[in-house]
Amino acid sequence: MSIFTQKGAILVTCPKGLPEYLEAELISLGYKETYVMEAGVMVRGTLEDCMYLNLWVRTGHRVLFELKRMSAFGPDDLYHEVSRLPWDEFMEKDGYFRVDASIRDTNVNDSRFAALKVKDAVADYFMQKFGVRPDSGPRTDGVCLFLHWRERHATLYLDTTGDPLPRRGYRKRPHSAPMQETLAAACIMAADWPEIAEQGGHFIAPMCGAGTLAIEAALMAMNGAPGLLRDHFAFMQLVGFDEAKWNVMLDDAEDAENPEIKGRIIATDHDPAAIEAAEDNARIAGVGDFIEFALCDFRETEIPEGPGIVMLNPEYGERLGEEKALMETYKGIGDFFKQSCGGKTGYIFTGNSSLAKRVGLRTKSRRIFYNAKIECRLLGYELYAGTKKVRPEG
Ligand SMILES: C[S@@+](CC[C@H](N)C(=O)[O-])C[C@H]1O[C@@H](n2cnc3c(N)ncnc32)[C@H](O)[C@@H]1O
């Protein structure tokens, strides 16, 4: 039996704050039994499932397939346990591999040393059996292994992803302070965009920067698999990788795409370089025809009739002195919501709660996310149309 069809534990990792969205995705992709962790979600499946998850998951970072759980008190135990795996069933003897490790509360205090022990065990396995060994190093274009080690509990995984999944491949032009693609996808899910898009609602992204929010919203609305944009995943280097099966998955994903989006997606920014970058990125992502771009101040953004989402990610003043200048901007967003966005749901993603207060409207939802190490919030505002006034904060 190929290791591609053996069932095992699959850990899809993600940053803190995202497991809720990742779990919802995994359930909708057909993985009903999930185990939610602080920075990931566990399901069961085969390496073929890992291929499928790499293709479809929007909020996950890596798809790890469990090879072995071990009891390891120190580096020698680790070496011994790792060298007992049948490495030539997964790897070519003259291939290339990389090892990453995350360790805590172990006898070893350097994760690089733990990774080196795994490397040695694998290399020695091949030397003893074949007299040759695969090369190892930092590149992600070979077989990737990941060691998770806490106290005496060690788990070795095949990292089937390689370069992490947020590197979708479309953001050739990052512009300033872009949002990570997976974080953008989670914010859009938190705003119920898939359901709103299905009903013909609009997605409006003033202050679009490199276009991440608009591009992720377009990909979701057209049911575009994010993995279609990449041409390499680490599972491709494993012995037994079935390219024909992968091509069928790719064809099925292409067939599942919606040829059109019911509502409109509008992205604006006042910086010409941002609009240029966002247009390029959208074209590379294959959603250029679904997004209408305009160069303007956020207050001038066209807001079409009907239901929808207006989502902004203003700067939040990480450097001294910037905060003062941004107070007016945040107040301006509140005014823009009140005066121009009736009937929509407004969202602001920010890492600065004192600036957020300047918006001056009562929030209907607050979701916590982490942007790198900064605790951020996605603040939602119900913006009533017609006679109902937006409730001021109080
Ligand atoms: C933090 S960046 C947005 C990053 C974006 N979410 C991404 O992933 O690329 C903020 C953006 O707001 C834009 N911006 C700032 N003030 C603006 C204004 N008054 N009108 C329109 N855009 C503005 C900036 O040019 C910048 O591109």
GROMACS .gro file of C-alpha atoms and ligand atoms in nm:
model
  421
    1MET     CA    1   0.000   0.000   0.000
    2SER     CA    2   0.137   0.343  -0.096
    3ILE     CA    3   0.184   0.585   0.191
    4PHE     CA    4  -0.042   0.816  -0.013
    5THR     CA    5  -0.346   0.601   0.070
    6GLN     CA    6  -0.269   0.522   0.437
    7LYS     CA    7  -0.490   0.707   0.683
    8GLY     CA    8  -0.333   0.910   0.959
    9ALA     CA    9  -0.363   1.232   1.156
   10ILE     CA   10  -0.343   1.555   0.957
   11LEU     CA   11  -0.264   1.879   1.138
   12VAL     CA   12  -0.346   2.194   0.944
   13THR     CA   13  -0.162   2.477   1.117
   14CYS     CA   14  -0.266   2.841   1.130
   15PRO     CA   15  -0.188   3.150   1.338
   16LYS     CA   16  -0.358   3.209   1.673
   17GLY     CA   17  -0.705   3.355   1.617
   18LEU     CA   18  -0.774   3.162   1.296
   19PRO     CA   19  -0.862   2.804   1.409
   20GLU     CA   20  -1.235   2.890   1.428
   21TYR     CA   21  -1.238   2.983   1.058
   22LEU     CA   22  -1.009   2.700   0.958
   23GLU     CA   23  -1.235   2.450   1.133
   24ALA     CA   24  -1.540   2.587   0.950
   25GLU     CA   25  -1.352   2.550   0.622
   26LEU     CA   26  -1.244   2.194   0.698
   27ILE     CA   27  -1.600   2.097   0.788
   28SER     CA   28  -1.732   2.248   0.464
   29LEU     CA   29  -1.461   2.058   0.272
   30GLY     CA   30  -1.606   1.735   0.416
   31TYR     CA   31  -1.388   1.675   0.727
   32LYS     CA   32  -1.657   1.638   0.990
   33GLU     CA   33  -1.439   1.518   1.275
   34THR     CA   34  -1.212   1.800   1.380
   35TYR     CA   35  -0.998   1.870   1.685
   36VAL     CA   36  -0.932   2.238   1.736
   37MET     CA   37  -0.600   2.351   1.883
   38GLU     CA   38  -0.455   2.694   1.966
   39ALA     CA   39  -0.277   2.724   1.632
   40GLY     CA   40  -0.423   2.455   1.411
   41VAL     CA   41  -0.694   2.200   1.351
   42MET     CA   42  -0.649   1.823   1.339
   43VAL     CA   43  -0.845   1.594   1.105
   44ARG     CA   44  -0.788   1.239   0.978
   45GLY     CA   45  -0.705   1.145   0.624
   46THR     CA   46  -0.445   1.030   0.374
   47LEU     CA   47  -0.167   1.209   0.191
   48GLU     CA   48  -0.416   1.245  -0.093
   49ASP     CA   49  -0.634   1.441   0.150
   50CYS     CA   50  -0.327   1.655   0.221
   51MET     CA   51  -0.299   1.732  -0.152
   52TYR     CA   52  -0.667   1.832  -0.159
   53LEU     CA   53  -0.631   2.049   0.153
   54ASN     CA   54  -0.325   2.226   0.012
   55LEU     CA   55  -0.533   2.309  -0.292
   56TRP     CA   56  -0.844   2.436  -0.112
   57VAL     CA   57  -0.770   2.566   0.237
   58ARG     CA   58  -0.778   2.947   0.261
   59THR     CA   59  -0.697   3.012   0.627
   60GLY     CA   60  -0.438   2.738   0.697
   61HIS     CA   61  -0.059   2.776   0.675
   62ARG     CA   62   0.073   2.420   0.650
   63VAL     CA   63  -0.073   2.075   0.604
   64LEU     CA   64   0.124   1.831   0.820
   65PHE     CA   65   0.083   1.454   0.790
   66GLU     CA   66   0.176   1.264   1.105
   67LEU     CA   67   0.451   1.005   1.050
   68LYS     CA   68   0.526   0.903   1.404
   69ARG     CA   69   0.458   0.986   1.768
   70MET     CA   70   0.757   0.911   1.985
   71SER     CA   71   0.862   0.919   2.343
   72ALA     CA   72   1.196   1.102   2.354
   73PHE     CA   73   1.378   1.209   2.671
   74GLY     CA   74   1.679   1.343   2.486
   75PRO     CA   75   1.854   1.368   2.149
   76ASP     CA   76   1.966   1.004   2.147
   77ASP     CA   77   1.609   0.876   2.189
   78LEU     CA   78   1.499   1.109   1.913
   79TYR     CA   79   1.773   0.987   1.679
   80HIS     CA   80   1.691   0.624   1.756
   81GLU     CA   81   1.314   0.663   1.702
   82VAL     CA   82   1.355   0.860   1.378
   83SER     CA   83   1.605   0.613   1.230
   84ARG     CA   84   1.347   0.333   1.270
   85LEU     CA   85   1.109   0.481   1.012
   86PRO     CA   86   1.115   0.328   0.660
   87TRP     CA   87   1.253   0.646   0.500
   88ASP     CA   88   1.301   0.501   0.154
   89GLU     CA   89   0.922   0.457   0.133
   90PHE     CA   90   0.881   0.838   0.133
   91MET     CA   91   1.207   0.979   0.003
   92GLU     CA   92   1.451   0.925  -0.283
   93LYS     CA   93   1.798   0.822  -0.167
   94ASP     CA   94   1.952   1.094  -0.383
   95GLY     CA   95   1.684   1.358  -0.313
   96TYR     CA   96   1.689   1.670  -0.097
   97PHE     CA   97   1.519   1.736   0.236
   98ARG     CA   98   1.470   2.000   0.498
   99VAL     CA   99   1.384   1.968   0.867
  100ASP     CA  100   1.215   2.228   1.087
  101ALA     CA  101   1.155   2.185   1.458
  102SER     CA  102   0.950   2.347   1.731
  103ILE     CA  103   1.061   2.244   2.080
  104ARG     CA  104   0.968   2.345   2.433
  105ASP     CA  105   1.046   2.201   2.779
  106THR     CA  106   1.282   1.936   2.642
  107ASN     CA  107   1.634   1.829   2.734
  108VAL     CA  108   1.755   2.010   2.423
  109ASN     CA  109   1.733   2.387   2.423
  110ASP     CA  110   1.800   2.465   2.059
  111SER     CA  111   1.545   2.368   1.795
  112ARG     CA  112   1.825   2.369   1.534
  113PHE     CA  113   2.001   2.095   1.729
  114ALA     CA  114   1.680   1.887   1.741
  115ALA     CA  115   1.637   1.934   1.365
  116LEU     CA  116   2.000   1.829   1.312
  117LYS     CA  117   1.939   1.506   1.507
  118VAL     CA  118   1.646   1.424   1.277
  119LYS     CA  119   1.861   1.505   0.971
  120ASP     CA  120   2.139   1.278   1.094
  121ALA     CA  121   1.898   0.992   1.160
  122VAL     CA  122   1.751   1.016   0.810
  123ALA     CA  123   2.089   1.054   0.639
  124ASP     CA  124   2.242   0.763   0.835
  125TYR     CA  125   1.941   0.544   0.748
  126PHE     CA  126   2.015   0.594   0.377
  127MET     CA  127   2.393   0.561   0.415
  128GLN     CA  128   2.355   0.229   0.594
  129LYS     CA  129   2.103   0.091   0.345
  130PHE     CA  130   2.230   0.232   0.014
  131GLY     CA  131   2.572   0.385   0.075
  132VAL     CA  132   2.438   0.723  -0.045
  133ARG     CA  133   2.226   0.985   0.126
  134PRO     CA  134   1.995   1.269   0.024
  135ASP     CA  135   2.127   1.623   0.067
  136SER     CA  136   1.968   1.845   0.326
  137GLY     CA  137   1.945   2.219   0.373
  138PRO     CA  138   1.705   2.513   0.399
  139ARG     CA  139   1.534   2.489   0.058
  140THR     CA  140   1.162   2.405   0.044
  141ASP     CA  141   1.175   2.234  -0.294
  142GLY     CA  142   1.250   1.888  -0.150
  143VAL     CA  143   1.084   1.668   0.111
  144CYS     CA  144   0.999   1.876   0.419
  145LEU     CA  145   0.986   1.734   0.771
  146PHE     CA  146   0.856   1.900   1.084
  147LEU     CA  147   0.931   1.798   1.442
  148HIS     CA  148   0.706   1.905   1.727
  149TRP     CA  149   0.858   1.822   2.067
  150ARG     CA  150   0.717   1.905   2.411
  151GLU     CA  151   0.869   1.746   2.727
  152ARG     CA  152   0.909   1.380   2.625
  153HIS     CA  153   0.636   1.384   2.357
  154ALA     CA  154   0.773   1.421   2.008
  155THR     CA  155   0.576   1.402   1.683
  156LEU     CA  156   0.738   1.391   1.343
  157TYR     CA  157   0.533   1.512   1.047
  158LEU     CA  158   0.573   1.527   0.674
  159ASP     CA  159   0.515   1.893   0.591
  160THR     CA  160   0.324   1.849   0.266
  161THR     CA  161   0.314   2.224   0.198
  162GLY     CA  162   0.672   2.357   0.184
  163ASP     CA  163   0.644   2.730   0.128
  164PRO     CA  164   0.354   2.828   0.358
  165LEU     CA  165   0.006   2.854   0.209
  166PRO     CA  166  -0.036   3.232   0.258
  167ARG     CA  167   0.224   3.262  -0.016
  168ARG     CA  168  -0.045   3.211  -0.276
  169GLY     CA  169   0.176   3.339  -0.554
  170TYR     CA  170  -0.030   3.639  -0.665
  171ARG     CA  171   0.122   3.912  -0.452
  172LYS     CA  172   0.417   4.005  -0.665
  173ARG     CA  173   0.379   4.366  -0.550
  174PRO     CA  174   0.324   4.387  -0.174
  175HIS     CA  175   0.293   4.769  -0.145
  176SER     CA  176   0.285   4.904   0.213
  177ALA     CA  177   0.187   4.694   0.519
  178PRO     CA  178  -0.009   4.430   0.329
  179MET     CA  179  -0.232   4.192   0.521
  180GLN     CA  180  -0.135   3.828   0.517
  181GLU     CA  181  -0.356   3.646   0.266
  182THR     CA  182  -0.481   3.390   0.522
  183LEU     CA  183  -0.570   3.665   0.771
  184ALA     CA  184  -0.755   3.856   0.500
  185ALA     CA  185  -0.946   3.539   0.409
  186ALA     CA  186  -1.044   3.486   0.776
  187CYS     CA  187  -1.167   3.847   0.812
  188ILE     CA  188  -1.378   3.806   0.500
  189MET     CA  189  -1.523   3.480   0.631
  190ALA     CA  190  -1.594   3.646   0.967
  191ALA     CA  191  -1.802   3.900   0.772
  192ASP     CA  192  -2.008   3.615   0.618
  193TRP     CA  193  -1.899   3.719   0.268
  194PRO     CA  194  -1.951   3.376   0.105
  195GLU     CA  195  -2.325   3.387   0.195
  196ILE     CA  196  -2.360   3.755   0.105
  197ALA     CA  197  -2.185   3.698  -0.231
  198GLU     CA  198  -2.418   3.408  -0.303
  199GLN     CA  199  -2.714   3.643  -0.253
  200GLY     CA  200  -2.570   3.902  -0.491
  201GLY     CA  201  -2.425   4.141  -0.230
  202HIS     CA  202  -2.124   4.368  -0.293
  203PHE     CA  203  -1.775   4.379  -0.143
  204ILE     CA  204  -1.617   4.721  -0.120
  205ALA     CA  205  -1.257   4.770  -0.011
  206PRO     CA  206  -1.160   5.136   0.020
  207MET     CA  207  -0.791   5.175   0.124
  208CYS     CA  208  -0.720   4.853  -0.066
  209GLY     CA  209  -0.338   4.877  -0.064
  210ALA     CA  210  -0.200   4.576  -0.253
  211GLY     CA  211  -0.557   4.450  -0.298
  212THR     CA  212  -0.543   4.150  -0.065
  213LEU     CA  213  -0.896   4.183   0.078
  214ALA     CA  214  -1.057   4.241  -0.262
  215ILE     CA  215  -0.859   3.957  -0.424
  216GLU     CA  216  -0.942   3.708  -0.148
  217ALA     CA  217  -1.309   3.817  -0.164
  218ALA     CA  218  -1.311   3.762  -0.541
  219LEU     CA  219  -1.146   3.421  -0.509
  220MET     CA  220  -1.411   3.318  -0.256
  221ALA     CA  221  -1.702   3.448  -0.460
  222MET     CA  222  -1.583   3.270  -0.776
  223ASN     CA  223  -1.504   2.955  -0.572
  224GLY     CA  224  -1.145   2.974  -0.690
  225ALA     CA  225  -0.913   2.727  -0.516
  226PRO     CA  226  -0.623   2.931  -0.373
  227GLY     CA  227  -0.378   2.647  -0.441
  228LEU     CA  228  -0.442   2.673  -0.816
  229LEU     CA  229  -0.219   2.980  -0.814
  230ARG     CA  230   0.091   2.788  -0.700
  231ASP     CA  231   0.296   2.544  -0.898
  232HIS     CA  232   0.484   2.379  -0.613
  233PHE     CA  233   0.397   2.197  -0.292
  234ALA     CA  234   0.632   1.976  -0.089
  235PHE     CA  235   0.413   1.663  -0.138
  236MET     CA  236   0.525   1.664  -0.503
  237GLN     CA  237   0.870   1.545  -0.392
  238LEU     CA  238   0.746   1.237  -0.206
  239VAL     CA  239   0.798   0.889  -0.346
  240GLY     CA  240   0.458   0.771  -0.474
  241PHE     CA  241   0.327   1.119  -0.564
  242ASP     CA  242   0.061   1.055  -0.827
  243GLU     CA  243   0.080   1.344  -1.070
  244ALA     CA  244  -0.220   1.219  -1.269
  245LYS     CA  245  -0.435   1.228  -0.955
  246TRP     CA  246  -0.312   1.580  -0.877
  247ASN     CA  247  -0.400   1.692  -1.228
  248VAL     CA  248  -0.753   1.555  -1.182
  249MET     CA  249  -0.782   1.759  -0.859
  250LEU     CA  250  -0.666   2.069  -1.048
  251ASP     CA  251  -0.914   2.006  -1.333
  252ASP     CA  252  -1.199   1.953  -1.086
  253ALA     CA  253  -1.107   2.277  -0.909
  254GLU     CA  254  -1.109   2.465  -1.239
  255ASP     CA  255  -1.446   2.315  -1.330
  256ALA     CA  256  -1.587   2.422  -0.993
  257GLU     CA  257  -1.511   2.792  -1.058
  258ASN     CA  258  -1.808   3.025  -1.105
  259PRO     CA  259  -1.770   3.208  -1.438
  260GLU     CA  260  -1.920   3.522  -1.288
  261ILE     CA  261  -1.985   3.694  -0.958
  262LYS     CA  262  -2.337   3.819  -0.888
  263GLY     CA  263  -2.251   4.137  -0.696
  264ARG     CA  264  -1.976   4.396  -0.748
  265ILE     CA  265  -1.628   4.406  -0.595
  266ILE     CA  266  -1.482   4.755  -0.575
  267ALA     CA  267  -1.132   4.841  -0.454
  268THR     CA  268  -0.998   5.195  -0.414
  269ASP     CA  269  -0.694   5.370  -0.271
  270HIS     CA  270  -0.561   5.727  -0.289
  271ASP     CA  271  -0.209   5.610  -0.374
  272PRO     CA  272  -0.150   5.544  -0.747
  273ALA     CA  273   0.125   5.292  -0.662
  274ALA     CA  274  -0.122   5.092  -0.451
  275ILE     CA  275  -0.380   5.077  -0.729
  276GLU     CA  276  -0.113   4.976  -0.981
  277ALA     CA  277   0.011   4.698  -0.749
  278ALA     CA  278  -0.342   4.581  -0.666
  279GLU     CA  279  -0.438   4.565  -1.035
  280ASP     CA  280  -0.127   4.362  -1.117
  281ASN     CA  281  -0.183   4.127  -0.823
  282ALA     CA  282  -0.550   4.075  -0.914
  283ARG     CA  283  -0.453   3.993  -1.271
  284ILE     CA  284  -0.196   3.737  -1.152
  285ALA     CA  285  -0.461   3.588  -0.919
  286GLY     CA  286  -0.694   3.551  -1.219
  287VAL     CA  287  -0.958   3.782  -1.068
  288GLY     CA  288  -0.870   4.103  -1.255
  289ASP     CA  289  -1.203   4.099  -1.441
  290PHE     CA  290  -1.405   4.069  -1.120
  291ILE     CA  291  -1.268   4.376  -0.939
  292GLU     CA  292  -1.333   4.739  -1.028
  293PHE     CA  293  -1.039   4.956  -0.921
  294ALA     CA  294  -1.044   5.333  -0.872
  295LEU     CA  295  -0.789   5.589  -0.757
  296CYS     CA  296  -0.959   5.808  -0.497
  297ASP     CA  297  -0.985   5.910  -0.136
  298PHE     CA  298  -1.183   5.649   0.060
  299ARG     CA  299  -1.465   5.902   0.108
  300GLU     CA  300  -1.519   5.916  -0.270
  301THR     CA  301  -1.550   5.538  -0.316
  302GLU     CA  302  -1.859   5.441  -0.515
  303ILE     CA  303  -2.105   5.254  -0.292
  304PRO     CA  304  -2.357   5.066  -0.506
  305GLU     CA  305  -2.719   5.010  -0.396
  306GLY     CA  306  -2.810   4.689  -0.219
  307PRO     CA  307  -2.662   4.479   0.059
  308GLY     CA  308  -2.293   4.425   0.102
  309ILE     CA  309  -1.976   4.473   0.300
  310VAL     CA  310  -1.746   4.773   0.324
  311MET     CA  311  -1.416   4.660   0.474
  312LEU     CA  312  -1.119   4.887   0.548
  313ASN     CA  313  -0.775   4.820   0.685
  314PRO     CA  314  -0.638   5.166   0.765
  315GLU     CA  315  -0.286   5.213   0.896
  316TYR     CA  316  -0.284   5.198   1.274
  317GLY     CA  317   0.012   5.410   1.364
  318GLU     CA  318   0.282   5.176   1.486
  319ARG     CA  319   0.536   5.457   1.490
  320LEU     CA  320   0.539   5.750   1.730
  321GLY     CA  321   0.364   6.058   1.599
  322GLU     CA  322   0.163   5.871   1.337
  323GLU     CA  323  -0.130   5.814   1.569
  324LYS     CA  324  -0.223   6.180   1.592
  325ALA     CA  325  -0.244   6.217   1.216
  326LEU     CA  326  -0.460   5.906   1.192
  327MET     CA  327  -0.724   6.032   1.438
  328GLU     CA  328  -0.888   6.236   1.163
  329THR     CA  329  -0.879   5.939   0.926
  330TYR     CA  330  -1.063   5.714   1.175
  331LYS     CA  331  -1.318   5.985   1.246
  332GLY     CA  332  -1.356   6.025   0.870
  333ILE     CA  333  -1.426   5.652   0.833
  334GLY     CA  334  -1.711   5.688   1.087
  335ASP     CA  335  -1.857   5.979   0.890
  336PHE     CA  336  -1.817   5.791   0.560
  337PHE     CA  337  -1.998   5.488   0.708
  338LYS     CA  338  -2.282   5.709   0.833
  339GLN     CA  339  -2.320   5.926   0.528
  340SER     CA  340  -2.247   5.692   0.236
  341CYS     CA  341  -2.277   5.328   0.341
  342GLY     CA  342  -2.637   5.290   0.465
  343GLY     CA  343  -2.767   4.936   0.419
  344LYS     CA  344  -2.420   4.780   0.430
  345THR     CA  345  -2.220   4.623   0.707
  346GLY     CA  346  -1.901   4.817   0.772
  347TYR     CA  347  -1.580   4.659   0.900
  348ILE     CA  348  -1.253   4.807   1.019
  349PHE     CA  349  -0.947   4.591   1.078
  350THR     CA  350  -0.712   4.767   1.315
  351GLY     CA  351  -0.450   4.703   1.581
  352ASN     CA  352  -0.513   5.030   1.762
  353SER     CA  353  -0.817   5.045   1.990
  354SER     CA  354  -0.779   5.409   2.085
  355LEU     CA  355  -0.786   5.507   1.716
  356ALA     CA  356  -1.088   5.277   1.668
  357LYS     CA  357  -1.280   5.483   1.927
  358ARG     CA  358  -1.249   5.783   1.695
  359VAL     CA  359  -1.488   5.611   1.452
  360GLY     CA  360  -1.763   5.712   1.695
  361LEU     CA  361  -2.013   5.438   1.608
  362ARG     CA  362  -2.136   5.148   1.815
  363THR     CA  363  -1.988   4.815   1.705
  364LYS     CA  364  -2.213   4.517   1.638
  365SER     CA  365  -1.921   4.270   1.646
  366ARG     CA  366  -1.558   4.255   1.757
  367ARG     CA  367  -1.337   3.967   1.651
  368ILE     CA  368  -0.983   3.925   1.777
  369PHE     CA  369  -0.704   3.840   1.535
  370TYR     CA  370  -0.326   3.860   1.547
  371ASN     CA  371  -0.122   4.038   1.284
  372ALA     CA  372   0.227   3.905   1.350
  373LYS     CA  373   0.241   3.961   1.728
  374ILE     CA  374   0.000   4.254   1.741
  375GLU     CA  375  -0.347   4.187   1.877
  376CYS     CA  376  -0.591   4.332   1.626
  377ARG     CA  377  -0.967   4.358   1.598
  378LEU     CA  378  -1.211   4.329   1.315
  379LEU     CA  379  -1.484   4.571   1.421
  380GLY     CA  380  -1.824   4.535   1.258
  381TYR     CA  381  -2.083   4.815   1.227
  382GLU     CA  382  -2.446   4.777   1.121
  383LEU     CA  383  -2.510   5.075   0.893
  384TYR     CA  384  -2.882   5.127   0.864
  385ALA     CA  385  -3.030   5.258   0.544
  386GLY     CA  386  -3.312   5.512   0.516
  387THR     CA  387  -3.469   5.652   0.828
  388LYS     CA  388  -3.288   5.433   1.084
  389LYS     CA  389  -2.988   5.622   1.210
  390VAL     CA  390  -2.654   5.459   1.286
  391ARG     CA  391  -2.631   5.435   1.663
  392PRO     CA  392  -2.356   5.656   1.799
  393GLU     CA  393  -2.121   5.500   2.049
  394GLY     CA  394  -2.235   5.524   2.408
  395LIG     C1  395  -0.251   4.925   0.580
  395LIG     S1  396  -0.263   4.966   0.413
  395LIG     C2  397  -0.381   4.850   0.352
  395LIG     C3  398  -0.318   4.720   0.321
  395LIG     C4  399  -0.409   4.624   0.252
  395LIG     N1  400  -0.508   4.567   0.341
  395LIG     C5  401  -0.329   4.513   0.185
  395LIG     O1  402  -0.342   4.397   0.223
  395LIG     O2  403  -0.247   4.545   0.099
  395LIG     C6  404  -0.358   5.113   0.417
  395LIG     C7  405  -0.386   5.173   0.281
  395LIG     O3  406  -0.474   5.284   0.300
  395LIG     C8  407  -0.444   5.381   0.202
  395LIG     N2  408  -0.499   5.511   0.250
  395LIG     C9  409  -0.459   5.583   0.357
  395LIG     N3  410  -0.535   5.695   0.367
  395LIG    C10  411  -0.622   5.693   0.263
  395LIG    C11  412  -0.726   5.781   0.221
  395LIG     N4  413  -0.753   5.895   0.285
  395LIG     N5  414  -0.799   5.746   0.112
  395LIG    C12  415  -0.771   5.632   0.045
  395LIG     N6  416  -0.673   5.545   0.079
  395LIG    C13  417  -0.601   5.576   0.188
  395LIG    C14  418  -0.294   5.376   0.190
  395LIG     O4  419  -0.252   5.430   0.065
  395LIG    C15  420  -0.264   5.227   0.206
  395LIG     O5  421  -0.255   5.165   0.080
   0.00000   0.00000   0.00000
